[in-house]
XYZ file of C-alpha atoms in Angstrom:
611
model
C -55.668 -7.072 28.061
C -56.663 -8.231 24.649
C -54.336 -7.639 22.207
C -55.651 -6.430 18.200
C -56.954 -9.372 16.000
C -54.508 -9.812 12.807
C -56.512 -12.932 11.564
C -56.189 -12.323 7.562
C -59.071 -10.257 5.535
C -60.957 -11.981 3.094
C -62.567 -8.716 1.623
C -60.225 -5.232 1.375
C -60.006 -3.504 4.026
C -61.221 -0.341 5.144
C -60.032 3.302 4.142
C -58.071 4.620 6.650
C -54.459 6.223 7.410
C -53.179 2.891 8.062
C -53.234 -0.436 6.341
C -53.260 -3.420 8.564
C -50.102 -5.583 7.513
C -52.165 -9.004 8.429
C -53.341 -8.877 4.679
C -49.315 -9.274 3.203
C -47.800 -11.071 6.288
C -48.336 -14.946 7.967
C -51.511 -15.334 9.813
C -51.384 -14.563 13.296
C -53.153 -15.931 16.631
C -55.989 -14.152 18.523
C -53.923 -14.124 22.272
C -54.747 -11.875 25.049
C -52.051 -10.597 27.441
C -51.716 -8.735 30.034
C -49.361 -5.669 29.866
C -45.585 -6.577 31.157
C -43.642 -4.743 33.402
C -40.403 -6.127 32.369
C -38.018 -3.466 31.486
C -37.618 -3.036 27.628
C -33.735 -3.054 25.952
C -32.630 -1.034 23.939
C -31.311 -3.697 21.290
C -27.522 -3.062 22.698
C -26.248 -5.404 25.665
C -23.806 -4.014 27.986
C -24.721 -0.528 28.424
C -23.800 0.454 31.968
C -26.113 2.430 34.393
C -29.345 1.748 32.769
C -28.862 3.210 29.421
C -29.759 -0.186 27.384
C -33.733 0.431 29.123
C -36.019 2.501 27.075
C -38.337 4.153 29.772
C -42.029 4.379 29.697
C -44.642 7.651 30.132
C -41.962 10.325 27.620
C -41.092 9.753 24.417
C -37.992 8.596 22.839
C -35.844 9.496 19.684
C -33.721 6.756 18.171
C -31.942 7.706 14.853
C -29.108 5.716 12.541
C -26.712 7.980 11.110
C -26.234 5.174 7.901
C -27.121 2.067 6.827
C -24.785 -0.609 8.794
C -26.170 1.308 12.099
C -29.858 0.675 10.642
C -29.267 -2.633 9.990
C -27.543 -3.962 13.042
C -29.460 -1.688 15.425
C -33.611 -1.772 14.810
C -34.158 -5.452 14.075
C -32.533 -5.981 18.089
C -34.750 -3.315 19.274
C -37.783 -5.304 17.695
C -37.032 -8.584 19.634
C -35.758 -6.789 22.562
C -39.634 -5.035 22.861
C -41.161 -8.871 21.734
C -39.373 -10.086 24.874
C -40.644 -7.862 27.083
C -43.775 -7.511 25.935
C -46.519 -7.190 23.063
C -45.477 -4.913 20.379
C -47.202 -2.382 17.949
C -45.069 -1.635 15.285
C -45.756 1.156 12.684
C -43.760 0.565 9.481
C -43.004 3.048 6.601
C -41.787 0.060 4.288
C -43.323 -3.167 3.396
C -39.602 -4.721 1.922
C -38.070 -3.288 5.532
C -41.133 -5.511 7.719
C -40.921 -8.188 5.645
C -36.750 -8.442 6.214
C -38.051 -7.803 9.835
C -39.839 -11.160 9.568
C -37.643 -13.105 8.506
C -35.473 -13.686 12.000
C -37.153 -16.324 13.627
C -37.959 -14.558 17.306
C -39.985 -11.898 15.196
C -41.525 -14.403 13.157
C -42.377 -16.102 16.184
C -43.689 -13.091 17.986
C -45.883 -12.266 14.701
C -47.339 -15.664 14.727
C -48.335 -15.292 18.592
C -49.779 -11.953 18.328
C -47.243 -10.409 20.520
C -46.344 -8.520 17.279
C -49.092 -6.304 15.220
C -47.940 -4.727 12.034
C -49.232 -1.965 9.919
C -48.195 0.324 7.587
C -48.160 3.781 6.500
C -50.177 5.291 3.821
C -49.376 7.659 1.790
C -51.729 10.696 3.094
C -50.802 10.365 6.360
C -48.463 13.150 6.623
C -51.248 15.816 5.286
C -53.728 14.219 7.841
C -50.772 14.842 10.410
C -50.137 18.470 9.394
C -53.808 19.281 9.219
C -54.865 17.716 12.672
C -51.958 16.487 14.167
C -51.514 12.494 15.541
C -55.366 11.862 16.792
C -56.589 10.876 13.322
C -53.470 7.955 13.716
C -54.154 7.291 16.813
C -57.642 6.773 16.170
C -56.807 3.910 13.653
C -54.370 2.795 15.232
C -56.602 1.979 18.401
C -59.694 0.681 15.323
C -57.612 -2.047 14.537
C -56.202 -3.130 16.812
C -53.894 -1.054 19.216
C -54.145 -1.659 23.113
C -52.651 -0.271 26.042
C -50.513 -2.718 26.647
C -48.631 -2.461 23.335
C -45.255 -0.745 23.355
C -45.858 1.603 20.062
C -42.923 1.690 17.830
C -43.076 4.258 14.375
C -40.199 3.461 12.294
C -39.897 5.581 10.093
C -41.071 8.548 12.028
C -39.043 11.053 9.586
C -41.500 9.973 6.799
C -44.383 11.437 9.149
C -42.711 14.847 10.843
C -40.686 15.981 7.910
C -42.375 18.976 5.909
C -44.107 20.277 9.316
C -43.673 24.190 10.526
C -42.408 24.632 13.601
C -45.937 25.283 15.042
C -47.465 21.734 13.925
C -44.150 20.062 15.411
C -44.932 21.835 18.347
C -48.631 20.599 18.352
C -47.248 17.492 17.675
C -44.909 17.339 20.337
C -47.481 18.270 22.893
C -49.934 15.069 21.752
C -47.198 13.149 21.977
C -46.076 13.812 25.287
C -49.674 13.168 26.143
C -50.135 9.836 24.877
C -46.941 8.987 26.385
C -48.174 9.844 30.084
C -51.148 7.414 28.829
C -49.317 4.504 28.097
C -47.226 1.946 30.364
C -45.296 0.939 27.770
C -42.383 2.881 26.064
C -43.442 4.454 22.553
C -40.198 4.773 20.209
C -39.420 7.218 17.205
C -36.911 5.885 14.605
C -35.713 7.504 12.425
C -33.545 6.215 9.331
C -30.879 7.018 6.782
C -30.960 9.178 4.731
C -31.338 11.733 6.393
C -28.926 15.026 7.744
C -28.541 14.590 12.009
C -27.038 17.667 11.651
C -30.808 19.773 11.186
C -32.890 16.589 12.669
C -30.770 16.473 16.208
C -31.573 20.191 17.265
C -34.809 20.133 16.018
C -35.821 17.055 18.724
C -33.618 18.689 20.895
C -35.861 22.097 20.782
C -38.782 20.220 21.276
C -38.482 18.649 24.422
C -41.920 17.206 24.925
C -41.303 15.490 21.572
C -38.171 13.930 22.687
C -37.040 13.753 26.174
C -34.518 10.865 25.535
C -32.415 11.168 21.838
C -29.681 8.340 20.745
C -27.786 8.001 17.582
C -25.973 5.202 16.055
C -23.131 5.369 14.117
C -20.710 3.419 12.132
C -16.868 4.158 13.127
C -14.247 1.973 11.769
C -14.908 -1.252 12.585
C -16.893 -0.045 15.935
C -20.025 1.848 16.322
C -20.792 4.767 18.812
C -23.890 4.871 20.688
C -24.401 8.643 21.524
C -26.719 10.188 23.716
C -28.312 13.533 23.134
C -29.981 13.473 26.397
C -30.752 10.099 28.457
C -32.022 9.287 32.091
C -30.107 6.604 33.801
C -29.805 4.713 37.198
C -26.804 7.468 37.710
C -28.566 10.852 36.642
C -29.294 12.614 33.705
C -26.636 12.153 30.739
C -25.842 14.812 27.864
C -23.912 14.288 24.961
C -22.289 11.266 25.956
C -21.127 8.071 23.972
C -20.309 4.755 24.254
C -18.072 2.830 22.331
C -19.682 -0.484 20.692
C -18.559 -3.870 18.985
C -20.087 -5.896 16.895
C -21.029 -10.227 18.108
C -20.671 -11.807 15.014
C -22.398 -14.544 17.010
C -25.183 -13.161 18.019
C -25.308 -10.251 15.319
C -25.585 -7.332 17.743
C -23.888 -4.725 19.187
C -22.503 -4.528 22.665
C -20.700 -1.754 24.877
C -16.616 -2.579 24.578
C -16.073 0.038 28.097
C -15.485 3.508 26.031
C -17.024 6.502 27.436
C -17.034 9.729 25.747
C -18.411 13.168 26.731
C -18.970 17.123 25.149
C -19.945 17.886 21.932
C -16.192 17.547 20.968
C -15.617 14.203 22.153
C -13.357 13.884 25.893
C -12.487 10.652 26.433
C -14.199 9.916 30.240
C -13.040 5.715 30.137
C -11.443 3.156 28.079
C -9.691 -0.448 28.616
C -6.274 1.117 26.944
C -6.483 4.591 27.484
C -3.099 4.820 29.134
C -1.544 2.448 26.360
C 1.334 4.111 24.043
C 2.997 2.217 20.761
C 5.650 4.147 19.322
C 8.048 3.270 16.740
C 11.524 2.554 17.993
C 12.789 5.916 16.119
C 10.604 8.002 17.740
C 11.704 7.499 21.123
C 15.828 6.791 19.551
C 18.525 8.079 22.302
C 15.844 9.393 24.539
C 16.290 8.592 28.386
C 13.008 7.936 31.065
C 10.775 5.777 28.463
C 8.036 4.477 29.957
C 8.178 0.880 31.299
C 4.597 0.315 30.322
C 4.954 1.399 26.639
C 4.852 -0.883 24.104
C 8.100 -0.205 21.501
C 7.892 -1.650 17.658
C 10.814 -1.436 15.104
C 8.886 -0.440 11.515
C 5.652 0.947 10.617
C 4.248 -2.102 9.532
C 4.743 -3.737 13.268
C 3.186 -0.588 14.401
C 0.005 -1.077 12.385
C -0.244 -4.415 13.103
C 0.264 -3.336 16.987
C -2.604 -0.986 16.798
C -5.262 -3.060 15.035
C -7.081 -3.736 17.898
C -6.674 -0.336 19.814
C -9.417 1.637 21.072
C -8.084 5.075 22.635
C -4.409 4.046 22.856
C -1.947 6.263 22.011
C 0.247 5.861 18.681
C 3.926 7.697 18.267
C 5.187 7.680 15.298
C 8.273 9.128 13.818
C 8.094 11.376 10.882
C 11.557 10.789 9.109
C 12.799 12.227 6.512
C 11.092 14.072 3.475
C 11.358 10.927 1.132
C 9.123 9.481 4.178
C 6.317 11.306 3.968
C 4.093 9.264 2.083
C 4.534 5.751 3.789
C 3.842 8.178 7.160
C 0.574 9.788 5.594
C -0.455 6.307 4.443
C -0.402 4.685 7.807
C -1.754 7.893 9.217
C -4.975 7.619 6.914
C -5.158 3.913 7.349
C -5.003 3.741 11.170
C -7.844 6.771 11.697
C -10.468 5.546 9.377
C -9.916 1.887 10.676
C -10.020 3.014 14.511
C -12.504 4.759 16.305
C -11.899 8.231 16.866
C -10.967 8.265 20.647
C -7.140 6.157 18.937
C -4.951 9.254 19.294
C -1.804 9.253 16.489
C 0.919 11.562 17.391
C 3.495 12.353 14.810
C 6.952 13.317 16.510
C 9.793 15.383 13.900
C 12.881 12.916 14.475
C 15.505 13.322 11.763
C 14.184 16.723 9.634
C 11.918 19.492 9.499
C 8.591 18.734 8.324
C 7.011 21.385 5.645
C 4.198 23.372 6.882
C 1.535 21.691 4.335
C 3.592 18.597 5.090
C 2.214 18.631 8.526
C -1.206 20.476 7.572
C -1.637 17.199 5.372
C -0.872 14.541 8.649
C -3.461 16.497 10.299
C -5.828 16.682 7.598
C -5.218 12.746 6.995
C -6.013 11.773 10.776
C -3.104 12.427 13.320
C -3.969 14.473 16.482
C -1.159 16.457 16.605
C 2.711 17.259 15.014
C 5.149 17.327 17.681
C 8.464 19.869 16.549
C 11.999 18.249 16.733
C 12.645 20.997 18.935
C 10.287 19.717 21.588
C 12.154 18.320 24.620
C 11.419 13.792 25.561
C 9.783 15.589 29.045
C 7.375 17.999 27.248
C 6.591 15.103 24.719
C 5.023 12.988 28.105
C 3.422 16.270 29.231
C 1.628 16.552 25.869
C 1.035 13.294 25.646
C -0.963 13.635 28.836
C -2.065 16.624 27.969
C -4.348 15.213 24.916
C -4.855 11.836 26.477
C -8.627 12.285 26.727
C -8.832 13.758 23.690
C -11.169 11.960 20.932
C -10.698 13.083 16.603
C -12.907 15.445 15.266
C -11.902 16.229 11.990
C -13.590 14.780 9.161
C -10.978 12.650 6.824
C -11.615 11.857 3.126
C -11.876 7.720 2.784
C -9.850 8.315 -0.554
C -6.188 8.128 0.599
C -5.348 10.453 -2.893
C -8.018 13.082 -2.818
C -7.127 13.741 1.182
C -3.918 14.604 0.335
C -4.037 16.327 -2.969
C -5.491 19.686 -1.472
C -1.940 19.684 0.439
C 0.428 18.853 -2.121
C 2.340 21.133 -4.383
C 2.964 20.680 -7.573
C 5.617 18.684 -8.867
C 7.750 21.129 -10.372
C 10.566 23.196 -8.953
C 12.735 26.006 -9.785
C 12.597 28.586 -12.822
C 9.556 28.196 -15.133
C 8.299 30.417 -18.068
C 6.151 33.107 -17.469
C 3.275 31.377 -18.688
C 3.837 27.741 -17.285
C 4.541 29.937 -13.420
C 1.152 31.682 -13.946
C -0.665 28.680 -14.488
C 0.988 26.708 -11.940
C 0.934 29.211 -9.137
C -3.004 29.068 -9.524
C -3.594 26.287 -10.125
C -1.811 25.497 -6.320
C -3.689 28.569 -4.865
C -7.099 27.336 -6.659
C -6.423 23.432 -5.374
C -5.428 24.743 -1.948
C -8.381 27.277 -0.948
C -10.174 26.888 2.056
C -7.855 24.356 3.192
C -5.583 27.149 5.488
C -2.571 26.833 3.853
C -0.557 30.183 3.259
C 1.694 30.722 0.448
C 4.106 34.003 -0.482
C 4.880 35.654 -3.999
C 7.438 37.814 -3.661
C 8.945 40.268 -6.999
C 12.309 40.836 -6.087
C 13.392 44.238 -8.785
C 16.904 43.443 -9.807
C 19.779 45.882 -9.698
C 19.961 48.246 -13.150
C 23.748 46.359 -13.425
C 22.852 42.659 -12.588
C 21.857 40.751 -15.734
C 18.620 38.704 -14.995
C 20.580 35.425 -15.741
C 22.766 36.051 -13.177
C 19.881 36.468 -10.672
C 18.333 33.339 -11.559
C 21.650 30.841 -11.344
C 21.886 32.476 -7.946
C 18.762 30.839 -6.947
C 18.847 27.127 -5.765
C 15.178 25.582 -4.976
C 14.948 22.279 -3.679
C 11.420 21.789 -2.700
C 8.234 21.152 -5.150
C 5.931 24.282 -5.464
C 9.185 26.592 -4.582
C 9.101 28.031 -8.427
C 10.477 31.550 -10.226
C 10.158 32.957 -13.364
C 11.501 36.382 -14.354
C 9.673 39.783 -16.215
C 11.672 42.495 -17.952
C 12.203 44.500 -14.597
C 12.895 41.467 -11.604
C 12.238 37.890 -10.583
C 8.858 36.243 -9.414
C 9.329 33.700 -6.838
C 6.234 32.107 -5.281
C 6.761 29.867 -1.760
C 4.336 27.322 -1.441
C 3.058 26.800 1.987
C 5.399 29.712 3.341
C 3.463 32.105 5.342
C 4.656 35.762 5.090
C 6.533 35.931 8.375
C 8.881 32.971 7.342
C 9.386 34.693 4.080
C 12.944 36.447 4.266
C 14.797 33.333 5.792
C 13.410 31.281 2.768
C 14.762 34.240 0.228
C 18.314 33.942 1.912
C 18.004 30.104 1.856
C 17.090 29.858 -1.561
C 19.621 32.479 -3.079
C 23.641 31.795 -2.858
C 24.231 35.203 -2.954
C 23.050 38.453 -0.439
C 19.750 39.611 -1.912
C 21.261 42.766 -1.681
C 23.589 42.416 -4.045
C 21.367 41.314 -6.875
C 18.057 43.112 -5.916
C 16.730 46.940 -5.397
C 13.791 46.078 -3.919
C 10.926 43.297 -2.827
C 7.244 43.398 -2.790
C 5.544 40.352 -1.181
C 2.308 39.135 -0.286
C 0.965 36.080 1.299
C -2.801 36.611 0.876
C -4.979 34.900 -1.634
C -5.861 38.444 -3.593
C -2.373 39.490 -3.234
C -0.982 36.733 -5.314
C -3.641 36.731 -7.924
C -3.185 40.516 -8.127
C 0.674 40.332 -8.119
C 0.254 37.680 -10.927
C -1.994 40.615 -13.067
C 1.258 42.561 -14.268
C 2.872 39.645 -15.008
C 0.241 37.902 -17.490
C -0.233 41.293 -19.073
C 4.000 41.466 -19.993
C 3.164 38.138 -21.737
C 0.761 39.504 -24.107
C 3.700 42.044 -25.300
C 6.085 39.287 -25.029
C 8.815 37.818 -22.607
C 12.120 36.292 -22.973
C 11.886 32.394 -21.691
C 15.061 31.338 -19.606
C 14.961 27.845 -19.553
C 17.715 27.014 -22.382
C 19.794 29.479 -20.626
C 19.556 28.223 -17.336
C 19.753 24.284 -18.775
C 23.264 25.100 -20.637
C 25.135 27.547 -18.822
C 26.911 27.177 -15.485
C 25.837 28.964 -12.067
C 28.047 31.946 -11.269
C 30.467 31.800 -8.397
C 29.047 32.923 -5.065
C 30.654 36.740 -5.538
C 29.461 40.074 -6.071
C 29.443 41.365 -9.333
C 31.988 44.542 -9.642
C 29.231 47.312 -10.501
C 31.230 48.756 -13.405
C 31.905 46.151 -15.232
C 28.353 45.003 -16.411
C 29.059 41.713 -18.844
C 27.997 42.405 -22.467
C 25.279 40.200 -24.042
C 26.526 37.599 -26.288
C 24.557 36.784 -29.503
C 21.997 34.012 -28.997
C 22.203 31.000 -30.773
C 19.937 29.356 -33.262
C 16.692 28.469 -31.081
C 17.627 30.252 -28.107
C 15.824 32.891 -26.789
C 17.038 36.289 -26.829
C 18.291 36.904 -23.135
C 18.732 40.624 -21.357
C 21.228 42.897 -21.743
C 23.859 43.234 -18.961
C 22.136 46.891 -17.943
C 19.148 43.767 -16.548
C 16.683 45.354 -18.898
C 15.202 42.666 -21.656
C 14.789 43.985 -24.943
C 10.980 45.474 -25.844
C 8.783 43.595 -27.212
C 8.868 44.013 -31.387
C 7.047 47.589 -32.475
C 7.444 49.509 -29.327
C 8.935 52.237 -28.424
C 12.817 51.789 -26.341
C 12.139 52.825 -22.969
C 14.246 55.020 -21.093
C 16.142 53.697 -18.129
C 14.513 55.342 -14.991
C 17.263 55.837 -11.761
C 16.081 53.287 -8.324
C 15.068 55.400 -5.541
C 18.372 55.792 -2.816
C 20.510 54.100 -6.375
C 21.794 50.716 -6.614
C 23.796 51.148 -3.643
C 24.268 47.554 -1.535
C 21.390 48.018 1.168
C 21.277 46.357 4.482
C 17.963 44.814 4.029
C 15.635 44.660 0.830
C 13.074 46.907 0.872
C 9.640 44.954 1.883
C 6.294 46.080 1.279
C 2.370 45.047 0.123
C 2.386 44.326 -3.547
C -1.338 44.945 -3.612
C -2.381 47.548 -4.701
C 1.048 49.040 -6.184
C 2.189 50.727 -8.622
C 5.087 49.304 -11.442
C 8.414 49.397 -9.379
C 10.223 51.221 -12.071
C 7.735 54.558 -11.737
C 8.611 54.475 -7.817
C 11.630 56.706 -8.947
């Protein structure tokens, strides 16, 4: 069977839908051929059961998710079609074909004839949307087109994007039809840019369009090979991927034996599935170790360890607080340079990690926090347990901006009014959306307590952990504490029995709780509010004892530069040109209770008219 004649034109050529590339590309030879029934790859060796053949008579959907995938992936399909057989290939770009040209088996294959070339123009896609693919077709088969030709259309999103469900359809049904025609396999590709996310279910609604989709994807240093829907040797396949490497011999991709499956990734196969690498502190003291795992002394032997993993399993041991970030490094680094079936496993060895401490680990790339409190043989369960498990979070490439959603800020302990206001949302702004709960709590102190003595009674030693006092009680805000871990924080963070400095507490650990809570507070700021800090800087911490209730301390005079402080009564003086306000009794008095009173803050009214 003859194939088309891509001799060059003299004159220009006809008007049509298509421009013949002959006229911008070598001369070719006239050569008939007779249609080949060797199966055609699928530009990837090793693919097991079949899936590197493209099939004939149904059509078939191949789309890179980015660049590298384009590049590496649709040149190899080209001169795995040339080898089997002559090729019609529809081009959206002439820069793309002419790259095409330059490797020598498609040059060769252009030069023979076994490769015809044309190109798209520019009112093709109305022509499409008005009558569908015959008017292509039709020129297509003018100049040059045969039955033997395996048709490729690269890029087919050029000439199906902008079309109503309806013309896809119509579409989709002429397709199918010419594929039935044809003994050859006819191939859409599809390249970046472009969103997989709305393109996927849209070939996956039209079946007759697609029968057979497969996307390419760039992961780490490996690419992923998934398939939509695919027929095989073995049966029909669905959502299932394959691991691939790159042969910087032979510049293509090949199969490296990992098997995924679901649309959240389950492990089905891989050469070091069962392989663990923990640090030697992770697994310090603990009896039954496995034989078979591999045991490294520092985190840098660890990394080096894992550089060639593929769905091994890496244990690593969380420290201490000052070493967080060399453990959030390595996390990052190891998931965006290994694919995503490499599980990391963070294990609590010497301390408690904070909650956004561990909300950041899993935001960076680890699969899981294990708790100190976990036993060695529930550790090997879990590990088990998520063994098949592939990552499917999505993980910032910038180290810094992955982590700064997670991070308090780095301040501590009393602040003005002001600076707390602005800090508090500024960490409630940064951290939105991210699930990290935080608590405000306004702890009213007792009508004989002096607010200084309330505040030296409070010891914070974590960033974000930050209070700040109005005229009536004491603000403090608990980053990353969620409201049921509230009142063992309080007693942690105070030397002294809230109940001997404090009437009553409001908290709230929502979003609009905080922001409301914080409402009272900014408007006391307008009318003015005594500022601590020189206070708290020069004067010692009281000793951990309750105050005798009688004998309130008098105020001494401030010195030069130093704010005026409360009275002992815990009431600051009014702001200048007000009226003095009278002193209104606590509900139940300021009798010691046995636990504060807790309650919503939002709505509420001001403590002091809960009389």
């Amino acid at each position: 069977m003859s194939s088309a004649l891509s001799s060059p034109r003299k004159t220009a050529p006809p008007p049509g839908l298509l421009r013949s590339a002959a006229r911008w590309l070598w001369p070719a030879l006239r050569k008939d051929t007779a249609a080949s029934a060797t199966p055609t790859r699928i530009g990837i060796e090793g693919l097991p059961d079949g899936v590197g053949l493209l099939p004939p008579h149904v059509p078939v959907s191949l789309v890179a998710a980015d660049d590298r995938s384009a590049a590496l992936w649709f040149p190899a399909l080209i001169e795995d079609a040339v080898a089997a057989g002559p090729v019609a290939l529809v081009a959206s770009s002439a820069p793309w074909a002419d790259a095409l040209l330059q490797r020598p088996a498609l040059q060769a294959a252009y030069r023979a004839g076994r490769l015809q070339l044309w190109l798209l123009a520019p009112g093709l896609q109305a022509e499409v949307r008005r009558h569908g693919l015959p008017p292509l077709l039709e020129e297509l088969e003018r100049t040059g087109l045969q039955p033997g030709h395996a048709l490729y259309v690269c890029d087919a999103q050029g000439l199906l994007s902008g079309l109503s469900v309806a013309e896809l359809a119509r579409v989709s049904r002429q397709l199918s039809a010419l594929c039935r025609e044809r003994l050859r396999p006819v191939v859409l590709g599809f390249f970046p840019p472009l969103e997989p996310e709305v393109l996927l279910p849209a070939l996956r609604n039209l079946c007759q369009m697609s029968m057979h989709i497969a996307t390419l994807r760039a992961e780490a240093d490996r690419w992923s090979l998934g398939l939509e829907r695919w027929n095989t040797d073995a049966g029909a396949l669905f959502q299932t991927a394959f691991g691939l490497l790159h042969d910087g011999a032979t510049d293509r991709l090949a199969a490296d034996g990992t098997r995924t499956r679901g649309a959240v990734r389950e492990l089905v196969e891989a050469v070091d599935q069962s392989e663990v690498i923990a640090t030697r502190a992770s697994v310090d003291g603990q009896r039954g170790v496995p034989g078979h795992w591999r045991i490294v002394d520092s985190l840098a032997d660890l990394e080096v360890a894992a550089a060639a993993s593929v769905a091994a399993t890496v244990l690593i041991d969380a420290g201490q607080a000052s070493d967080f970030e060399s453990r959030a490094r390595l996390v990052h680094q190891l998931r965006l340079s290994r694919p995503r079936t490499l599980k990391i496993v963070v294990r609590e060895n010497l301390g408690k990690l904070r909650t956004h401490s561990e909300q950041a680990l899993l935001q960076l790339g680890a699969s899981t926090v294990v708790y100190k409190e976990v036993g060695f043989s529930r550790l090997l369960q879990l590990l088990q347990d998520i063994n098949a498990q592939s990552h499917t979070r999505k993980v910032h490439p910038d180290y810094e901006q992955a982590l700064d959603s997670f991070m308090p800020a780095r301040e501590r302990g009393y602040q003005p009014p002001a600076q707390f206001c602005a800090l508090v949302r500024g960490m409630l702004d940064r951290t939105r959306g991210i699930g990290l709960s935080h608590s405000l709590v306004r702890l009213n102190v007792l009508a004989q307590i002096p607010h200084l003595d309330a505040l030296r009674a409070c010891h914070t030693a974590r960033d974000g952990d930050l209070l700040t006092a109005d005229h009536e009680g004491v603000y403090v805000f608990l980053f990353a504490c969620r409201e049921p871990d509230v009142e063992l924080a309080l007693h942690r963070l105070f030397t002294l029995p809230l109940t001997q400095l404090f009437a009553s507490e409001a908290t709230d650990s929502t979003d609009t709780g905080i922001r409301a809570m914080l409402a009272p507070l900014q408007e006391s700021l307008r009318k003015g509010l005594p500022d601590y800090s020189a206070a708290l800087a020069n004067t010692p911490r009281p000793a951990a004892a309750a105050p005798a209730p009688q004998a309130a301390p008098a105020a001494s005079p401030a010195p030069a530069g130093m704010p005026v402080l409360p009275p002992a009564s815990g009431l600051a003086p009014e702001a200048a040109g007000s009226e003095p306000r009278a002193l209104q009794p606590m509900a139940g008095g300021p009798g010691v209770q046995h636990r504060p009173i807790a309650r919503r803050a939002v709505p509420r009214p001001s403590p002091r008219s809960m009389a």
